[in-house]
Each structure stands twice: as structure tokens, then as C-alpha cells.
């Protein structure tokens, strides 16, 4: 309506006509908006299709480059074989023929510019890095001839021509038995009898145990790190230290070491709970033949294990504590769903199931297209971060968050609820929709990895031990195994020697490492 016309100058038909004109214009605008939205949706689909095509073309280019490199290498080998065959042919014919050299392959045939570039090239620091060096000698043996082999004259003097080292292990030595004699004395003045205090940790005594911390640390290392059976530990103690212990005695020493390590285990648990990012996982473990589970919580510096008869969410609640509020990296097990806070689900577990579907349905074109679309989004999420997203500034955090939400929307487009239930990827699409907000946490937070491989690696030694022994026989045995395995796993994460860590903890229970 023209606002310059006076209101009183318009009659009812004119007003009705103007109103209908406004309504028709509004409907045209609505239709135009719908048309633009439809075009935008088509453009988004086209962009996704182009990204998939781009990824496929990159893969084809990489394969062609790899094939070209292989062909060049094969061509060089064939040239060498031809040169050798020509030399052999010339030799058989009675003439000597020098194999033809490739241009630039020999130093004498290099151009002046190539020789200058080769001379300026710095030596690689990794050159001969793995070559064994001369060690510090503990004993020196002089070898010299006594008589001349030609005339028999006695030889004297001489000069050093060469040094040859032989590195050998020392002979096993028996254990040392240190006997502490406590003398009771009587005061000559008041006739009071005085007893000295018994030897403690400073003298190498742990509680009332008659075995020292160094021997206990060796036994724990054999059982936990080397995963030796008790019978094998018995044989090694006899062969190396001439010490005979029973099976029950060795188990008792392991339990004694675990009791001495309880304070260190509690410190590790507190350190894990204080970490901003925690990896969690679980695996089976039998106790006295009864099925149970091992739970692990690991960070970049610490790792703890806990054996429980249940696999419910109450176990993870107890391990994390009520005050925990960090980021949890885990697989798609439902026991972690109820936990508050931010979570990152493991992409390695998701790809394992996707690869299984591709293997089972290799001829399904729709499944292949769906997998290619998911892979494009995943590769983009794992790509190099833009410069605007680096750092912990508010602008960088907002940029990372926007990119993560964008990947969620793209993945949701590939996994709508309209996928028929009989399609092979319907179940995985449903899982992606359920955990959509927990798949791209690693994009929004650089501290978070995209897989739960850290927890998988921490469980591997215990999984191997389970295959060897089948589990433990008692609750005390399980607790012993979990405490000592936690110390060994933490030592590996911190690049420390587990045997040295066990020795420090046994010598000083309050020691922190």
C-alpha cells in the first residue's frame, strides 16, 4: 500500500484490491524462498558428490603414482640385469666389455652443478644411527705373537693395530644372605635391658618379609612384565640365583609387593581422575573359573586396572568418582551412555564394523556409496586444522566448534531415519544418529584423539597374560595382578624401567614416580 495516500481517500474496494495484491506478492516471495532452499539443498548434495569424486580421484592418483614408482624401480633392475647379461655374453665370446653406465649414475660422470650440490648436502644425522658403538671395556686382553713365523726370532714391543670387543653376560651369582644379629644389652647403672630396633627398609627389609626389595622387584618383573608362569620363575631363580622357592612362596611375595604398592596405586587413581581426557575400556577376565571383567582407565601418563564381576555402568561410576568432569574416550558400549559430560566415541570401532559390511556385501553399490560418503567426512575431519582454529583463543574454539557441528550435519544427511531396515548399513546409520554429538569431539578439542587405541594398547599385556594363564584363582590374586600391572603400564607410558619402578616403590612406599 502506498503510504503517501491519505487513509480517508481510499474506499473499501480499493483497500480490498490492494490487500489481495499484497497477499499475491507474499505468496510469490514464499515460493521464491522455497525455490532457493531447494536449490541450496541440491547444491549441498552436489558438493558432497564432488567431494566424494575428489577423494576417489586422489586415491586413483596415489595408486597411479605408486604404480609408476614401482615400474621405475623395476625398469632400473632390468637395466642392471641387461648390463650384467651383456658382460657375461662378452666374457663368453672372449672379449671384455664394460657395462654401460647410466648418465649421472657415477661420480665421475656427474655435471659440475651436480657435484657442487652433492658436496653441499649435509650428512643425515640418522646415518649409521643403529650401528653398534664401542662400549666401555671392563677388561683388556693383549694379543701378540711371541715368535716370528718365518725365522723363529722372539718378538718384542709392537704397536696397536686393531681392537675387537666381545660383549658377554656375567656368570649368574647366588643371592646374598645378610643376617642381622640383635644384641640385648643391660645398663650397668639401672640394670635396664635394652633391645635395638629391628632392621627396616633402610636395611633392605620389607615388613616382616625376609626377602629384600631388589629380589622382590625381580620376581614382580618376571611375573608382570615378562609374563612368566610361576614354574618358570622357579626355574630362573634356581638357575640365576641358586634360590629355591615354592609356588606358594612366590605367590606370597607377589601379594606382599602388591600390599606395598597400594599407596602408589591410590596415587595413580587420583592422577587419572584429575586428567582432563580419560580412555576407558574393558575385557574379560576369569577368577577361579568364574567370568568377570577388567576395567582400565588410562591417560597419556598414567594407567590403572580394576577387576570386577560386573560390566555395568556402576563400575565406571565408582572408578571415575562423583567429582569427575572431564572428557571420556570410549567405544560404543552402552555402559558409558549415562555418564554426564563430554564423550568421544571410537572411530576405529566404527570403521571395523563398516569394513565388515563391505566384506560381506562387496557388490552392493548403495552401501559402497554410503561408505565413501562417510569416509570423505571422516578424512576432512582428520585433515590439517586451518590457521584460524589453532590455539586456545575464544575465536579458535568457536571456529572448531562450528566445523564439528558442520560435520555432524553432513553425516546426518547420509544417515537419515528413512533408510529401510533391511539395508545392510541401517544398523550402523542408527548408531551414528544415536551418538552423532559424540563423534566429532576431537575436532572441537585438539586434546582429544579420534580413537580409543590408548585403552586398547594398555589392555594388550593383560589379554596376553589371560591367554597364557586363563586368569586368577582368588580375589587377592586378582587385586595383586591389577595393582602391579597398573604400575608396570604407567612405567611404560612414562618411558621408565618397570623393574626400577618396582624397586623404588618397594623400597619407599610413599615414593611417587
Coordinates of C-alpha atoms in Angstrom, one line a residue:
X1 CA 0.0 0.0 0.0
X2 CA 1.3 3.5 -0.8
X3 CA 1.8 5.2 2.5
X4 CA 1.6 8.7 0.8
X5 CA -2.2 8.3 0.1
X6 CA -4.4 9.7 2.8
X7 CA -6.3 6.9 4.5
X8 CA -9.6 8.6 4.1
X9 CA -9.3 8.8 0.3
X10 CA -9.5 5.0 -0.2
X11 CA -12.7 3.2 -0.3
X12 CA -13.4 -0.4 0.6
X13 CA -13.0 -1.9 -2.9
X14 CA -9.7 -0.2 -3.4
X15 CA -8.4 -1.4 0.0
X16 CA -9.6 -4.9 -0.8
X17 CA -7.7 -4.8 -4.1
X18 CA -4.5 -3.6 -2.5
X19 CA -4.8 -6.3 0.2
X20 CA -5.1 -9.0 -2.4
X21 CA -2.2 -7.6 -4.3
X22 CA -0.1 -7.7 -1.1
X23 CA -1.1 -11.3 -0.5
X24 CA -0.2 -12.4 -4.0
X25 CA 3.2 -10.7 -3.7
X26 CA 3.8 -12.5 -0.3
X27 CA 2.9 -15.9 -1.9
X28 CA 5.4 -15.2 -4.7
X29 CA 8.1 -14.4 -2.1
X30 CA 7.3 -17.6 -0.2
X31 CA 7.5 -19.6 -3.4
X32 CA 10.8 -17.9 -4.3
X33 CA 12.2 -18.7 -0.8
X34 CA 11.2 -22.4 -1.3
X35 CA 12.8 -22.5 -4.7
X36 CA 16.0 -21.0 -3.3
X37 CA 16.0 -23.5 -0.4
X38 CA 15.6 -26.4 -2.8
X39 CA 18.4 -25.1 -5.0
X40 CA 20.6 -24.8 -1.9
X41 CA 19.9 -28.4 -1.0
X42 CA 20.8 -29.5 -4.5
X43 CA 24.0 -27.6 -4.3
X44 CA 24.9 -29.2 -1.0
X45 CA 24.2 -32.7 -2.5
X46 CA 26.4 -31.7 -5.5
X47 CA 29.2 -30.5 -3.1
X48 CA 29.1 -33.9 -1.3
X49 CA 29.2 -35.7 -4.6
X50 CA 32.1 -33.6 -5.8
X51 CA 34.0 -34.3 -2.5
X52 CA 33.4 -38.0 -3.0
X53 CA 34.6 -37.8 -6.6
X54 CA 37.6 -35.8 -5.5
X55 CA 38.6 -38.4 -2.8
X56 CA 38.2 -41.2 -5.3
X57 CA 40.4 -39.3 -7.9
X58 CA 43.0 -38.6 -5.2
X59 CA 43.1 -42.3 -4.4
X60 CA 43.4 -43.2 -8.1
X61 CA 46.3 -40.6 -8.5
X62 CA 48.0 -42.1 -5.4
X63 CA 47.7 -45.6 -6.8
X64 CA 49.0 -44.5 -10.2
X65 CA 52.0 -42.7 -8.6
X66 CA 52.7 -45.8 -6.6
X67 CA 52.5 -48.0 -9.7
X68 CA 54.7 -45.6 -11.6
X69 CA 57.3 -45.7 -8.8
X70 CA 57.2 -49.5 -8.9
X71 CA 57.6 -49.5 -12.7
X72 CA 60.6 -47.2 -12.5
X73 CA 62.3 -49.3 -9.9
X74 CA 61.6 -52.5 -11.9
X75 CA 63.0 -50.7 -15.0
X76 CA 66.2 -49.9 -13.2
X77 CA 66.6 -53.5 -12.0
X78 CA 66.0 -54.7 -15.6
X79 CA 68.7 -52.3 -16.8
X80 CA 71.1 -53.7 -14.4
X81 CA 70.3 -57.3 -15.3
X82 CA 70.7 -56.4 -19.0
X83 CA 74.1 -54.9 -18.3
X84 CA 75.3 -58.0 -16.4
X85 CA 74.0 -60.3 -19.1
X86 CA 75.8 -58.3 -21.8
X87 CA 79.1 -58.5 -19.7
X88 CA 78.6 -62.3 -19.3
X89 CA 78.0 -62.6 -23.0
X90 CA 81.1 -60.6 -23.9
X91 CA 83.2 -62.7 -21.5
X92 CA 81.9 -65.9 -23.0
X93 CA 82.8 -64.6 -26.5
X94 CA 86.3 -63.9 -25.4
X95 CA 86.1 -60.1 -25.2
X96 CA 85.9 -57.8 -22.2
X97 CA 83.0 -55.3 -22.2
X98 CA 82.4 -52.8 -19.5
X99 CA 78.7 -52.4 -18.7
X100 CA 77.2 -49.2 -19.9
X101 CA 76.7 -46.7 -17.2
X102 CA 73.6 -44.6 -16.8
X103 CA 74.2 -40.9 -17.3
X104 CA 74.8 -39.2 -14.0
X105 CA 74.9 -42.5 -12.1
X106 CA 78.7 -42.4 -11.3
X107 CA 80.5 -39.5 -9.6
X108 CA 82.9 -39.1 -12.5
X109 CA 80.1 -38.6 -14.9
X110 CA 78.2 -36.0 -12.8
X111 CA 78.0 -32.5 -14.0
X112 CA 79.8 -29.7 -12.2
X113 CA 76.5 -28.4 -10.8
X114 CA 75.5 -31.9 -9.6
X115 CA 78.9 -32.4 -7.9
X116 CA 78.6 -29.0 -6.1
X117 CA 75.1 -29.8 -4.9
X118 CA 76.2 -33.2 -3.7
X119 CA 79.2 -31.6 -1.8
X120 CA 76.9 -29.1 -0.1
X121 CA 74.4 -31.7 1.0
X122 CA 74.7 -32.1 4.8
X123 CA 75.1 -35.6 6.2
X124 CA 71.9 -37.1 7.5
X125 CA 72.0 -37.4 11.3
X126 CA 70.3 -40.8 11.1
X127 CA 73.2 -42.2 9.1
X128 CA 74.7 -45.2 11.0
X129 CA 72.5 -44.4 13.9
X130 CA 71.8 -48.1 14.5
X131 CA 75.4 -49.1 14.2
X132 CA 76.8 -50.5 17.4
X133 CA 79.3 -48.3 19.1
X134 CA 82.4 -49.3 21.1
X135 CA 81.4 -49.9 24.7
X136 CA 83.4 -49.0 27.8
X137 CA 85.7 -52.0 28.4
X138 CA 85.8 -53.7 31.8
X139 CA 88.7 -55.9 30.9
X140 CA 91.5 -55.7 28.4
X141 CA 93.3 -58.7 27.0
X142 CA 96.5 -58.2 24.9
X143 CA 97.1 -60.5 22.0
X144 CA 100.6 -60.6 20.4
X145 CA 102.7 -63.1 18.5
X146 CA 105.7 -64.4 20.5
X147 CA 107.9 -65.6 17.7
X148 CA 108.4 -64.8 14.0
X149 CA 106.7 -67.4 11.9
X150 CA 109.5 -67.1 9.3
X151 CA 112.7 -67.3 11.2
X152 CA 111.7 -68.1 14.7
X153 CA 113.2 -64.9 16.3
X154 CA 111.5 -63.8 19.5
X155 CA 109.3 -60.7 19.1
X156 CA 109.1 -57.7 21.5
X157 CA 107.4 -54.3 21.5
X158 CA 104.8 -53.6 18.9
X159 CA 102.0 -51.2 18.3
X160 CA 98.2 -51.3 18.4
X161 CA 96.7 -52.5 15.2
X162 CA 93.1 -53.2 16.0
X163 CA 90.6 -53.6 18.8
X164 CA 87.9 -56.3 18.9
X165 CA 85.2 -56.2 21.6
X166 CA 83.3 -59.2 22.8
X167 CA 80.3 -58.4 24.9
X168 CA 79.4 -61.2 27.3
X169 CA 76.9 -61.6 30.2
X170 CA 78.4 -62.3 33.6
X171 CA 78.1 -65.6 35.3
X172 CA 74.9 -65.9 37.4
X173 CA 75.7 -65.2 41.1
X174 CA 73.8 -66.7 44.0
X175 CA 71.8 -64.5 46.3
X176 CA 73.4 -62.8 49.3
X177 CA 72.1 -63.8 52.7
X178 CA 72.6 -60.9 55.2
X179 CA 72.0 -61.9 58.8
X180 CA 71.2 -59.2 61.2
X181 CA 72.2 -60.0 64.8
X182 CA 70.3 -58.1 67.5
X183 CA 72.2 -57.8 70.8
X184 CA 70.4 -57.2 74.1
X185 CA 72.4 -55.1 76.5
X186 CA 71.9 -54.3 80.1
X187 CA 72.7 -50.9 81.7
X188 CA 75.3 -51.2 84.5
X189 CA 73.8 -48.4 86.4
X190 CA 70.0 -49.0 86.5
X191 CA 70.1 -52.7 85.3
X192 CA 67.7 -51.9 82.4
X193 CA 67.8 -54.3 79.5
X194 CA 67.8 -52.5 76.1
X195 CA 67.0 -54.0 72.7
X196 CA 67.8 -52.2 69.4
X197 CA 65.1 -51.7 66.8
X198 CA 64.9 -54.4 64.2
X199 CA 66.2 -53.7 60.6
X200 CA 63.8 -51.8 58.4
X201 CA 63.6 -50.5 54.9
X202 CA 67.0 -48.9 55.2
X203 CA 68.5 -52.3 55.8
X204 CA 66.6 -53.8 52.9
X205 CA 63.8 -55.4 54.9
X206 CA 60.1 -55.0 53.9
X207 CA 57.8 -55.5 56.9
X208 CA 58.4 -59.0 58.3
X209 CA 59.4 -60.4 54.9
X210 CA 62.9 -62.0 54.8
X211 CA 63.4 -61.2 51.1
X212 CA 64.8 -57.8 50.1
X213 CA 63.2 -55.3 47.7
X214 CA 65.7 -55.9 44.9
X215 CA 64.8 -59.6 44.8
X216 CA 61.0 -58.9 45.0
X217 CA 61.3 -56.3 42.2
X218 CA 63.0 -59.0 40.0
X219 CA 60.2 -61.5 40.8
X220 CA 57.5 -59.0 40.1
X221 CA 59.1 -58.1 36.8
X222 CA 59.2 -61.7 35.8
X223 CA 55.6 -62.2 36.6
X224 CA 54.0 -59.0 35.4
X225 CA 56.3 -57.6 32.6
X226 CA 57.8 -60.8 31.2
X227 CA 54.5 -62.7 32.0
X228 CA 56.4 -65.9 33.1
X229 CA 54.5 -68.7 34.8
X230 CA 55.3 -69.5 38.4
X231 CA 57.1 -72.7 37.4
X232 CA 59.3 -70.7 35.0
X233 CA 60.0 -68.2 37.7
X234 CA 61.0 -71.1 40.0
X235 CA 63.5 -72.4 37.4
X236 CA 65.0 -69.0 36.7
X237 CA 65.5 -68.3 40.5
X238 CA 67.4 -71.6 40.7
X239 CA 69.5 -71.1 37.6
X240 CA 70.3 -67.4 38.2
X241 CA 70.4 -67.1 42.0
X242 CA 70.5 -70.7 43.3
X243 CA 67.4 -69.9 45.3
X244 CA 64.6 -72.4 45.7
X245 CA 61.1 -71.1 46.4
X246 CA 57.8 -72.9 46.4
X247 CA 54.8 -71.9 44.3
X248 CA 53.0 -70.6 47.3
X249 CA 56.1 -68.7 48.4
X250 CA 56.3 -66.9 45.1
X251 CA 52.6 -66.0 45.2
X252 CA 53.1 -64.7 48.7
X253 CA 55.9 -62.5 47.6
X254 CA 53.8 -61.1 44.8
X255 CA 51.0 -60.3 47.2
X256 CA 53.5 -58.7 49.6
X257 CA 54.7 -56.5 46.7
X258 CA 51.1 -55.5 45.9
X259 CA 50.4 -54.6 49.5
X260 CA 53.5 -52.4 49.5
X261 CA 52.2 -50.7 46.3
X262 CA 48.7 -49.9 47.4
X263 CA 49.6 -46.3 48.2
X264 CA 51.2 -45.8 44.8
X265 CA 48.1 -47.4 43.2
X266 CA 45.9 -44.9 45.0
X267 CA 48.0 -42.0 43.8
X268 CA 47.7 -43.3 40.2
X269 CA 44.0 -43.5 40.6
X270 CA 43.9 -39.9 41.8
X271 CA 46.1 -38.8 38.9
X272 CA 43.9 -40.5 36.4
X273 CA 40.7 -38.9 37.8
X274 CA 42.4 -35.4 37.7
X275 CA 43.2 -35.8 34.0
X276 CA 41.0 -33.8 31.5
X277 CA 40.9 -36.7 29.0
X278 CA 40.5 -40.4 30.0
X279 CA 40.4 -43.5 27.9
X280 CA 38.2 -46.3 29.2
X281 CA 37.8 -49.9 28.1
X282 CA 37.0 -53.4 29.5
X283 CA 37.8 -57.0 28.7
X284 CA 37.0 -60.4 30.1
X285 CA 39.0 -62.0 33.0
X286 CA 38.2 -65.2 34.8
X287 CA 38.6 -65.6 38.6
X288 CA 38.6 -69.1 39.9
X289 CA 36.9 -70.1 36.6
X290 CA 34.1 -67.5 37.1
X291 CA 33.7 -64.9 34.3
X292 CA 34.5 -61.3 35.2
X293 CA 35.9 -58.2 33.6
X294 CA 38.9 -56.0 33.7
X295 CA 38.3 -52.3 33.5
X296 CA 41.0 -49.9 32.5
X297 CA 41.3 -46.1 32.8
X298 CA 44.3 -44.6 31.0
X299 CA 45.8 -41.2 30.2
X300 CA 48.9 -40.1 28.5
X301 CA 50.9 -40.6 31.7
X302 CA 49.0 -43.0 34.0
X303 CA 47.0 -46.2 33.8
X304 CA 45.0 -48.2 36.3
X305 CA 43.3 -51.6 36.1
X306 CA 40.4 -52.9 38.2
X307 CA 38.8 -56.4 38.2
X308 CA 35.1 -56.6 38.8
X309 CA 32.5 -59.3 38.4
X310 CA 30.1 -56.9 36.6
X311 CA 30.2 -54.9 33.4
X312 CA 27.5 -52.4 34.3
X313 CA 27.7 -48.6 34.4
X314 CA 28.0 -48.7 38.2
X315 CA 31.6 -49.9 37.9
X316 CA 32.8 -47.0 35.8
X317 CA 30.9 -44.6 38.2
X318 CA 32.9 -46.0 41.1
X319 CA 36.2 -45.8 39.2
X320 CA 35.8 -42.2 38.0
X321 CA 34.2 -40.9 41.2
X322 CA 31.4 -38.4 41.6
X323 CA 33.6 -35.3 41.2
X324 CA 35.0 -36.2 37.8
X325 CA 34.0 -33.9 34.9
X326 CA 36.5 -34.5 32.1
X327 CA 36.2 -35.9 28.6
X328 CA 35.8 -39.7 28.2
X329 CA 37.1 -41.5 25.1
X330 CA 35.4 -44.9 24.8
X331 CA 33.8 -47.4 22.4
X332 CA 30.1 -47.6 21.7
X333 CA 29.3 -49.8 24.8
X334 CA 26.1 -48.6 26.4
X335 CA 27.5 -48.6 30.0
X336 CA 29.2 -45.2 29.2
X337 CA 26.0 -43.6 27.9
X338 CA 24.7 -42.4 31.3
X339 CA 27.9 -40.5 32.2
X340 CA 27.5 -36.8 32.2
X341 CA 29.9 -34.5 30.4
X342 CA 31.6 -34.7 27.0
X343 CA 32.5 -38.0 25.3
X344 CA 34.3 -39.1 22.2
X345 CA 33.3 -42.4 20.6
X346 CA 36.0 -44.5 19.0
X347 CA 36.1 -44.2 15.2
X348 CA 38.3 -47.3 14.9
X349 CA 35.4 -49.5 16.3
X350 CA 33.0 -47.9 13.8
X351 CA 35.3 -48.5 10.9
X352 CA 35.8 -52.1 12.0
X353 CA 32.1 -52.7 11.6
X354 CA 31.9 -50.7 8.3
X355 CA 34.8 -52.8 6.8
X356 CA 33.0 -55.9 7.9
X357 CA 29.9 -54.8 6.0
X358 CA 31.9 -54.1 2.9
X359 CA 33.5 -57.5 3.1
X360 CA 30.1 -59.1 3.5
X361 CA 28.3 -57.1 0.7
X362 CA 31.0 -56.4 -1.9
X363 CA 28.5 -55.9 -4.8
X364 CA 26.2 -53.5 -3.0
X365 CA 26.5 -50.2 -4.9
X366 CA 24.4 -48.2 -2.4
X367 CA 26.5 -49.4 0.5
X368 CA 29.7 -48.6 -1.3
X369 CA 28.4 -45.0 -2.0
X370 CA 27.4 -44.6 1.7
X371 CA 30.8 -45.8 2.9
X372 CA 32.5 -43.4 0.5
X373 CA 30.5 -40.5 1.8
X374 CA 31.3 -41.3 5.4
X375 CA 34.9 -41.7 4.6
X376 CA 35.0 -38.3 2.9
X377 CA 33.6 -36.6 6.0
X378 CA 35.9 -38.6 8.3
X379 CA 39.0 -37.6 6.2
X380 CA 38.0 -34.0 6.2
X381 CA 37.6 -34.0 10.0
X382 CA 41.0 -35.6 10.4
X383 CA 42.7 -33.2 8.0
X384 CA 45.0 -30.4 8.9
X385 CA 43.4 -27.7 11.0
X386 CA 43.1 -24.3 9.4
X387 CA 45.1 -21.5 10.9
X388 CA 42.0 -19.9 12.4
X389 CA 41.5 -23.0 14.6
X390 CA 44.9 -23.2 16.1
X391 CA 45.4 -22.1 19.7
X392 CA 43.0 -21.9 22.7
X393 CA 41.6 -18.4 22.0
X394 CA 37.8 -17.9 22.1
X395 CA 37.7 -17.3 18.3
X396 CA 39.7 -20.5 17.6
X397 CA 37.4 -22.5 19.9
X398 CA 34.3 -21.2 18.2
X399 CA 35.7 -22.0 14.8
X400 CA 36.5 -25.6 15.8
X401 CA 33.0 -25.9 17.3
X402 CA 31.4 -24.7 14.0
X403 CA 33.4 -27.1 11.9
X404 CA 32.4 -30.0 14.2
X405 CA 28.7 -29.1 14.0
X406 CA 29.0 -28.9 10.2
X407 CA 30.4 -32.4 10.0
X408 CA 27.6 -33.6 12.2
X409 CA 25.0 -32.2 9.8
X410 CA 26.7 -33.7 6.8
X411 CA 26.9 -37.1 8.5
X412 CA 23.2 -36.8 9.5
X413 CA 22.4 -36.2 5.8
X414 CA 23.9 -39.6 5.0
X415 CA 22.2 -41.3 7.9
X416 CA 18.5 -40.3 7.8
X417 CA 15.8 -42.2 9.6
X418 CA 14.2 -43.1 6.2
X419 CA 16.9 -45.8 5.5
X420 CA 15.0 -49.1 5.1
X421 CA 15.6 -51.5 7.9
X422 CA 16.6 -54.3 5.5
X423 CA 19.5 -52.3 4.1
X424 CA 23.0 -53.6 5.3
X425 CA 24.0 -50.2 6.8
X426 CA 20.7 -49.4 8.6
X427 CA 22.0 -50.5 12.0
X428 CA 25.2 -48.5 11.7
X429 CA 23.3 -45.5 10.5
X430 CA 21.1 -45.8 13.6
X431 CA 24.2 -46.0 15.8
X432 CA 25.6 -42.9 14.1
X433 CA 22.4 -40.9 14.7
X434 CA 22.4 -42.0 18.3
X435 CA 26.0 -41.0 19.0
X436 CA 26.2 -38.1 16.5
X437 CA 27.2 -35.5 19.0
X438 CA 30.0 -37.7 20.4
X439 CA 31.7 -38.4 17.1
X440 CA 33.5 -35.1 16.4
X441 CA 34.6 -34.0 19.8
X442 CA 38.2 -34.4 18.6
X443 CA 37.5 -31.7 16.0
X444 CA 36.3 -29.2 18.7
X445 CA 39.0 -30.1 21.2
X446 CA 42.6 -30.8 20.0
X447 CA 43.5 -32.7 23.2
X448 CA 41.1 -35.5 22.3
X449 CA 42.1 -38.3 19.9
X450 CA 39.6 -39.8 17.5
X451 CA 40.1 -43.4 18.6
X452 CA 40.3 -45.4 21.8
X453 CA 43.6 -47.0 20.9
X454 CA 45.3 -45.9 24.1
X455 CA 43.0 -48.1 26.2
X456 CA 43.3 -51.0 23.7
X457 CA 47.1 -50.8 24.0
X458 CA 47.0 -50.7 27.8
X459 CA 44.9 -53.9 27.9
X460 CA 47.1 -55.9 25.5
X461 CA 49.6 -57.2 28.1
X462 CA 46.7 -58.4 30.3
X463 CA 45.0 -60.0 27.4
X464 CA 48.2 -61.9 26.5
X465 CA 48.5 -62.9 30.2
X466 CA 44.9 -64.1 30.2
X467 CA 45.6 -66.3 27.1
X468 CA 48.6 -67.8 28.9
X469 CA 47.2 -68.4 32.4
X470 CA 43.4 -68.2 31.9
X471 CA 43.0 -65.7 34.7
X472 CA 43.5 -65.8 38.5
X473 CA 42.3 -68.1 41.2
X474 CA 41.2 -65.7 44.0
X475 CA 40.2 -62.2 44.7
X476 CA 43.5 -61.4 46.3
X477 CA 45.3 -62.8 43.3
X478 CA 43.2 -60.5 41.0
X479 CA 43.9 -57.5 43.2
X480 CA 47.6 -58.3 43.2
X481 CA 47.6 -58.6 39.4
X482 CA 45.7 -55.3 38.9
X483 CA 47.9 -53.3 41.2
X484 CA 51.2 -54.5 39.9
X485 CA 50.0 -54.3 36.2
X486 CA 48.9 -50.7 36.8
X487 CA 52.4 -49.8 38.0
X488 CA 54.0 -51.5 35.0
X489 CA 51.7 -49.9 32.5
X490 CA 52.3 -46.4 34.0
X491 CA 56.1 -47.0 33.9
X492 CA 55.8 -47.8 30.2
X493 CA 53.8 -44.7 29.5
X494 CA 56.4 -42.6 31.2
X495 CA 59.3 -44.3 29.5
X496 CA 60.6 -45.7 32.8
X497 CA 62.1 -49.1 33.5
X498 CA 59.3 -51.2 35.3
X499 CA 61.9 -53.1 37.3
X500 CA 63.4 -49.8 38.6
X501 CA 59.9 -48.5 39.4
X502 CA 59.0 -51.7 41.4
X503 CA 62.3 -51.3 43.3
X504 CA 61.6 -47.7 44.2
X505 CA 58.0 -48.4 45.3
X506 CA 59.1 -51.4 47.4
X507 CA 62.0 -49.6 49.0
X508 CA 59.8 -46.5 49.7
X509 CA 56.0 -47.0 49.6
X510 CA 55.4 -43.2 49.7
X511 CA 57.6 -42.7 46.6
X512 CA 55.8 -41.0 43.7
X513 CA 57.0 -41.5 40.1

